[in-house]
XYZ file of C-alpha atoms in Angstrom:
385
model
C 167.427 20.732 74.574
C 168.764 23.486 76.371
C 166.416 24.767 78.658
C 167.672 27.702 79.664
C 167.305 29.039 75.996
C 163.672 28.265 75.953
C 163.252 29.991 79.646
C 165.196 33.217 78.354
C 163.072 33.602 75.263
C 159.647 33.087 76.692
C 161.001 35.499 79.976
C 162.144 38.319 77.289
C 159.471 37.607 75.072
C 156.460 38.160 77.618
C 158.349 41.365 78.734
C 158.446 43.001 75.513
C 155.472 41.952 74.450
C 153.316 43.421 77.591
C 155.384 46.372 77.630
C 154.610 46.986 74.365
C 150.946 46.770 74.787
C 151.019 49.029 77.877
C 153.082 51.336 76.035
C 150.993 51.244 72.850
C 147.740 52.145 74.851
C 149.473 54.765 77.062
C 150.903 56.767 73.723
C 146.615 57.315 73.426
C 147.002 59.606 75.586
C 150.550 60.396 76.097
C 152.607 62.887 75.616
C 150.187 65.657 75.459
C 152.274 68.141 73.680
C 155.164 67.351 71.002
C 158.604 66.512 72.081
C 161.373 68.126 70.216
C 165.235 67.377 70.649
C 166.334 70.462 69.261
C 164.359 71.080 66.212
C 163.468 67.514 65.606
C 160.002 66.614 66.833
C 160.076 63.196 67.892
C 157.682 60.729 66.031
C 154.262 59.542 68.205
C 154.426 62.881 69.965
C 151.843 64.512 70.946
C 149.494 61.165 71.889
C 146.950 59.859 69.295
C 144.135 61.771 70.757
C 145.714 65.017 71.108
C 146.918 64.796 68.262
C 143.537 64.365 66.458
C 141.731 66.322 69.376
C 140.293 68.503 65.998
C 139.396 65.738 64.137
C 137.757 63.727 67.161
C 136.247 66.672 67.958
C 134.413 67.491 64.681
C 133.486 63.620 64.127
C 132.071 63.478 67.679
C 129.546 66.795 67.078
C 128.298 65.101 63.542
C 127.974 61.713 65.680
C 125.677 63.275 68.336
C 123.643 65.035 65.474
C 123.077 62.710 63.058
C 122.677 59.423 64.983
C 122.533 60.353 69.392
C 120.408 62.796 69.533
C 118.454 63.658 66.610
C 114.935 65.084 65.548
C 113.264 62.091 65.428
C 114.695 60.291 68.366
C 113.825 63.538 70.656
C 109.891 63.521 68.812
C 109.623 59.990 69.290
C 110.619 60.373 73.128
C 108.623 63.570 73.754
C 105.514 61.335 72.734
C 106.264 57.742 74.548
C 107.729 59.506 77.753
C 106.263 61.443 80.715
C 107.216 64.495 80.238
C 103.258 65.877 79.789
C 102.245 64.458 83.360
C 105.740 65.422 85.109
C 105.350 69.125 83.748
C 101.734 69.446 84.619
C 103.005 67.812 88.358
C 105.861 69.949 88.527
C 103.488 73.638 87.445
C 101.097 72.008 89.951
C 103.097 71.974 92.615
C 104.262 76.046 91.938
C 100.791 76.951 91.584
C 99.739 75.265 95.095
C 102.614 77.100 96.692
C 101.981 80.604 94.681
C 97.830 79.856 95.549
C 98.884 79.392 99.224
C 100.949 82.156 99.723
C 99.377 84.420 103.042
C 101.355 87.621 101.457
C 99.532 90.193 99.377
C 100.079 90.445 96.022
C 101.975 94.193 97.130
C 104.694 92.489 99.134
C 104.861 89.848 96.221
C 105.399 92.810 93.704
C 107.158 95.067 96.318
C 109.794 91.796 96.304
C 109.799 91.457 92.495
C 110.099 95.565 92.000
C 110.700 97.890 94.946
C 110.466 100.959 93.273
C 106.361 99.920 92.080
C 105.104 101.592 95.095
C 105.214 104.820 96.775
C 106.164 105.660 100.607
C 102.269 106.027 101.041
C 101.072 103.287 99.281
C 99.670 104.530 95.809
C 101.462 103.660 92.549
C 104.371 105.223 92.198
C 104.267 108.271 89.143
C 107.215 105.923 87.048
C 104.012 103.193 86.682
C 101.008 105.482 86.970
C 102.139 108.204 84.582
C 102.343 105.900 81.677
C 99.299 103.548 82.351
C 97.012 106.822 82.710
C 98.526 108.147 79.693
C 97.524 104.606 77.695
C 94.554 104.860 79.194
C 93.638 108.514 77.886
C 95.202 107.298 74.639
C 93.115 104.305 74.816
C 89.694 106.031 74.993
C 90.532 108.537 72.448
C 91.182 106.171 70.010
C 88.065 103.796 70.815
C 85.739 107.262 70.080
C 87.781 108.018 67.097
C 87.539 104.224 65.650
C 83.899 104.274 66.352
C 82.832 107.764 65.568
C 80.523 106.713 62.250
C 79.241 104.454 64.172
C 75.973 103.987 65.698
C 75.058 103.217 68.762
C 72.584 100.240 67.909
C 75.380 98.653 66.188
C 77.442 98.699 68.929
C 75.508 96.672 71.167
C 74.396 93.191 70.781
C 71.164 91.577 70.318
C 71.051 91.017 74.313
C 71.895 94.303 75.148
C 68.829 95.726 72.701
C 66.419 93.137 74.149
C 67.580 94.536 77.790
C 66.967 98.026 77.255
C 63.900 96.925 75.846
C 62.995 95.419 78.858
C 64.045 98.828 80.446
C 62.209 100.338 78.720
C 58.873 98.671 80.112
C 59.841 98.414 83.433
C 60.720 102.173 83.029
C 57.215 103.079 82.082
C 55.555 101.024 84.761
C 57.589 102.366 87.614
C 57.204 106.333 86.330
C 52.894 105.926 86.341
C 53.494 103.966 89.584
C 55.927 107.328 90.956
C 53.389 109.516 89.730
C 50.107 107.904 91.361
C 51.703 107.967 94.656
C 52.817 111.722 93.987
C 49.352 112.218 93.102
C 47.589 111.092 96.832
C 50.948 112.604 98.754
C 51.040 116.283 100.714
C 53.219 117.546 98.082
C 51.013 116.192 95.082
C 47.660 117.255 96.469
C 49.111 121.075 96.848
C 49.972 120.835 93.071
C 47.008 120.010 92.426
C 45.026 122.213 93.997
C 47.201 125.044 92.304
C 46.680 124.011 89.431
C 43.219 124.294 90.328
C 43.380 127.396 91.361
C 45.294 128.694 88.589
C 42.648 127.336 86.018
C 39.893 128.640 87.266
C 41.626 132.183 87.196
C 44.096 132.523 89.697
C 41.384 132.025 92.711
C 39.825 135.375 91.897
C 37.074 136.480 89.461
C 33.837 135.805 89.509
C 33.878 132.335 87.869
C 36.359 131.253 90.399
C 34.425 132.376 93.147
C 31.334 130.872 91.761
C 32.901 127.695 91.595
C 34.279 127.886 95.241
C 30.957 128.922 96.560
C 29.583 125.497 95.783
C 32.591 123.508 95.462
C 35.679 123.882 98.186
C 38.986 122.714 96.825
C 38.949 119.287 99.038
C 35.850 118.006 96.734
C 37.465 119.528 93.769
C 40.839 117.757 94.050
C 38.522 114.413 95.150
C 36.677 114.469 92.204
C 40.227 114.720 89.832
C 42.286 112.380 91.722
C 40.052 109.396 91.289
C 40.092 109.981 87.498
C 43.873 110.820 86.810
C 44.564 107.651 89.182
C 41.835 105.468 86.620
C 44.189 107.086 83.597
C 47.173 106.422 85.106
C 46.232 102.654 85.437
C 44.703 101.991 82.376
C 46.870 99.919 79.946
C 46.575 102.841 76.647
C 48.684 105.233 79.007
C 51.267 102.482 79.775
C 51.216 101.873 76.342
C 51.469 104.863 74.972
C 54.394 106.018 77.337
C 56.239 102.680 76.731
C 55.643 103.927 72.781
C 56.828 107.530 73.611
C 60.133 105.537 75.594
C 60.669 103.647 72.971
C 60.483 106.194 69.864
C 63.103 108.015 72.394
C 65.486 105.269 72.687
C 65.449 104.244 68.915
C 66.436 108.219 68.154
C 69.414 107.795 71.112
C 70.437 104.305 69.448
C 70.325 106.297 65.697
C 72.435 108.809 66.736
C 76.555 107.944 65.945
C 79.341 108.030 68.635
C 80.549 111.152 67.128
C 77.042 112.759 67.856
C 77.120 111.779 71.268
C 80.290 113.061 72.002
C 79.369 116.489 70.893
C 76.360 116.425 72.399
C 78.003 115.190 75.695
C 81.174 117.327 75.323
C 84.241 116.955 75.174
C 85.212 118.341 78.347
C 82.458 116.014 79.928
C 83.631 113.473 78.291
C 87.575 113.986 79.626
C 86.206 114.466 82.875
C 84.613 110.957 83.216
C 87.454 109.284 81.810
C 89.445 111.076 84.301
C 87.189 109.854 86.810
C 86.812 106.178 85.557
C 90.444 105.801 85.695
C 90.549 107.066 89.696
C 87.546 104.867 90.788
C 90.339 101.695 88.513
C 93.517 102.935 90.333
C 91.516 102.851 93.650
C 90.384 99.597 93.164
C 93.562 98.242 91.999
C 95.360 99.364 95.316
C 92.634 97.442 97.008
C 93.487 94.631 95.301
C 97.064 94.270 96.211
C 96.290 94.570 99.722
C 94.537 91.116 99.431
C 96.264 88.055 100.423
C 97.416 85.756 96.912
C 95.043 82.770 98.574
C 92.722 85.252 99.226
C 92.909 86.377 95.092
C 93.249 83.132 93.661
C 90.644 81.486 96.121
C 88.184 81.168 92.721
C 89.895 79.875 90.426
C 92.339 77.460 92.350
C 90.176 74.831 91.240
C 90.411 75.962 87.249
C 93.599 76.305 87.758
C 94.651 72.892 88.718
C 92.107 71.068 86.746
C 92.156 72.552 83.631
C 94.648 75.220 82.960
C 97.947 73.353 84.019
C 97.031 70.119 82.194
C 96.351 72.516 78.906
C 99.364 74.419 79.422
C 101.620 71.308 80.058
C 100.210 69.946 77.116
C 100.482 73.028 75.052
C 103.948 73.071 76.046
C 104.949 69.490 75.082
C 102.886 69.385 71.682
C 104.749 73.158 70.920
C 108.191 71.041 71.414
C 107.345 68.467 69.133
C 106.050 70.774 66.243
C 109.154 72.502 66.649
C 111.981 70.302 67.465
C 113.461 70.486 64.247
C 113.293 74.723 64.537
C 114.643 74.514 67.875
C 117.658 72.005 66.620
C 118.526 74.231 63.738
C 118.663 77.077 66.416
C 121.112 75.182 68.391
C 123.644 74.183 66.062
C 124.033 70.552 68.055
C 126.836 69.652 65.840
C 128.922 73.333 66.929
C 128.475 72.850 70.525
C 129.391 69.249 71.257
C 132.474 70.320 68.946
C 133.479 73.090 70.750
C 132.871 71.550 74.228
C 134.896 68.275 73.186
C 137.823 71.458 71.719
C 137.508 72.604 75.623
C 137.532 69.758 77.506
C 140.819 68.615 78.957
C 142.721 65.991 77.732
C 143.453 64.730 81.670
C 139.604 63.995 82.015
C 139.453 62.340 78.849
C 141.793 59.751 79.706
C 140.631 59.558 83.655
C 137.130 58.798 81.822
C 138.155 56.354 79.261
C 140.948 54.594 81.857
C 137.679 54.458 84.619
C 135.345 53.132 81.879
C 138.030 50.506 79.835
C 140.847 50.035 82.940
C 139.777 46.587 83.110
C 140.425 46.304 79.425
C 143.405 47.621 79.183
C 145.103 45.679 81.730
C 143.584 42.719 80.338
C 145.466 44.509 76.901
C 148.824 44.119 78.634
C 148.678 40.562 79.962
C 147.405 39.170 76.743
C 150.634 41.025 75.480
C 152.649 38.886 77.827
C 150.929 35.994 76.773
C 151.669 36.327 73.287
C 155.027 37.421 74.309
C 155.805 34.380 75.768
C 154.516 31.958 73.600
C 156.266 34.060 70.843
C 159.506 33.374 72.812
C 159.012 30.136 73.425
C 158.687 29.412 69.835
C 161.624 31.359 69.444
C 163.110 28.767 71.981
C 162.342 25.511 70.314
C 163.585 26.963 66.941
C 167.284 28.096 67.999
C 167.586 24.362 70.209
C 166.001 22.283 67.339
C 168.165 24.220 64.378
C 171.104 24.344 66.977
């Protein structure tokens, strides 16, 4: 046996073979644009991939949609995950902060929108303009919408049951007003005018009868005790509280329309007008208040209740309308386009970083099989030789 032979063969096998293999998986990648010798593109150029870049690209996006990352995968991991107690942690944390915050809520808005404000604090014409002009707007339409309306309807049950209750406590306090007018300076020199003016002015000869034997102290003590007994007795409270009453029904008859002409227009403009002053002034206050200062009362509601509802609001919403949002982001489209875009360099620094091992492990087995190939080859030319 020549040994030589055998030596050569499995040395020139192993070489071809592992070259081949390393060539093979390097022409993956490689070249990545077509070779030409003169017109003639050479075969195997561009590399496999960018070659089929298109085709990888387009089976890639329906990959990711139909199998990675689909509708019920993203439902299914909404629901089993933590995404419900890590959004409600996260809008938690922002409210603390926001809750916290020693600035008023004008250098908060002054920071969001400069021009909200003018140099001497008031709103500046660009916001109040409009809102005032909503506002007027506002009002007309609520009289317009309810001008057929009546009153009684507008109010509930509650409210009627108040004024009701007005309504008695009304009475009481007028007889009470009027007994102590009756016993004060003021009340006792109405009366005895009235008196006076009874019994004929003070002159004539009745009236001086009648203040020959009577002098207008004992006069007004002999009335007061008896308009203070009528005054106290429950039929006048009762009958008042009927007369309030019969009143208040005919105001709660009477349709928004009617008021408003009874009221006037012009009366009517002028307390809007006014309304909306005493609601700009108080606004302006408000912003001057620090946000912990604001939010001091409902910090509490805030973390307790609304941020767990929202957060779950929020991750129920996603799951009703994963599939909506999906069809709205045309999965497929994008990973298609960004696998188009995405250089052919990285693509084979990722896959050579992820498979290198692989691939080398590619190569020797080629000079392996090489080499036993040529040592076959070996044995065959000294055993036929």
């Amino acid at each position: 046996m020549n040994l030589w032979i055998v030596l050569v063969n499995i040395g020139v096998g192993s070489v071809i073979g592992g070259i081949t293999n390393e060539l093979a998986i390097r022409m993956l990648f490689r070249p990545l644009k077509p070779w030409y010798i003169g017109s003639w593109k050479l075969p195997f150029t561009p590399g496999l991939i960018p070659r089929r870049r298109d085709d990888i690209a387009i089976q890639m996006g329906r990959l990711v949609e139909e199998h990675l990352l689909t509708t019920e995968g993203v439902r299914r991991a909404l629901a089993q995950g933590d995404l419900e107690n890590t959004l409600a942690g996260w809008m938690n944390n922002l409210a603390a902060d926001w809750m916290a915050d020693e600035r008023t809520l004008r250098q908060t808005l002054q920071r969001a929108v400069p021009q909200l404000f003018t140099e001497d604090g008031g709103w500046s014409e660009a916001v109040r303009v409009p809102v005032q002009q909503k506002w007027h707007s506002f009002v007309q339409q609520l009289f317009t919408q309810y001008e057929e309306t009546k009153l009684r309807d507008l109010l509930p049950q509650a409210g009627i049951d108040r004024l009701d209750g007005a309504v008695t406590s009304a009475s009481q306090h007028m007889l009470g007003r009027i007994r102590e007018y009756l016993y004060s300076p003021q009340g006792q020199q109405t009366l005895q005018g009235m008196v006076k003016g009874m019994l004929g002015g003070g002159g004539g000869m009745f009236g001086g009868l009648v203040g020959m034997f009577l002098g207008d102290d004992k006069i007004i003590g002999k009335i007061v005790p008896h308009l203070d007994e009528l005054l106290q007795s429950p039929e006048m409270a009762e009958r008042l509280q009927q007369f309030l009453r019969k009143e208040a029904d005919k105001l709660l008859d009477k349709t928004v329309g009617e008021l408003v002409e009874w009221l006037g227009h012009d009366q009517l403009d002028d307390w809007s007008r006014a309304l909306f002053a005493r609601i700009e002034a108080q606004s302006l206050q408000l912003v001057d208040q620090p946000m912990s200062r604001l939010t001091a009362p409902i910090q509490q509601t805030v973390t307790n209740d609304l941020v767990p509802r929202l957060a779950k609001w929020m991750v129920e919403s996603l799951q009703t309308n994963v599939e909506k949002i999906f069809s709205r982001l045309a999965i497929r489209d994008i990973v298609t386009r960004q696998v188009e875009g995405f250089p052919i360099e990285r693509i084979e620094e990722m896959v050579v970083g992820i498979s290198g091992k692989e691939f080398r492990m590619i190569t020797v087995l080629g000079f392996i099989l090489g080499g036993i190939i040529g040592l076959v080859q070996g044995l065959l030319a000294n055993w036929l030789g």
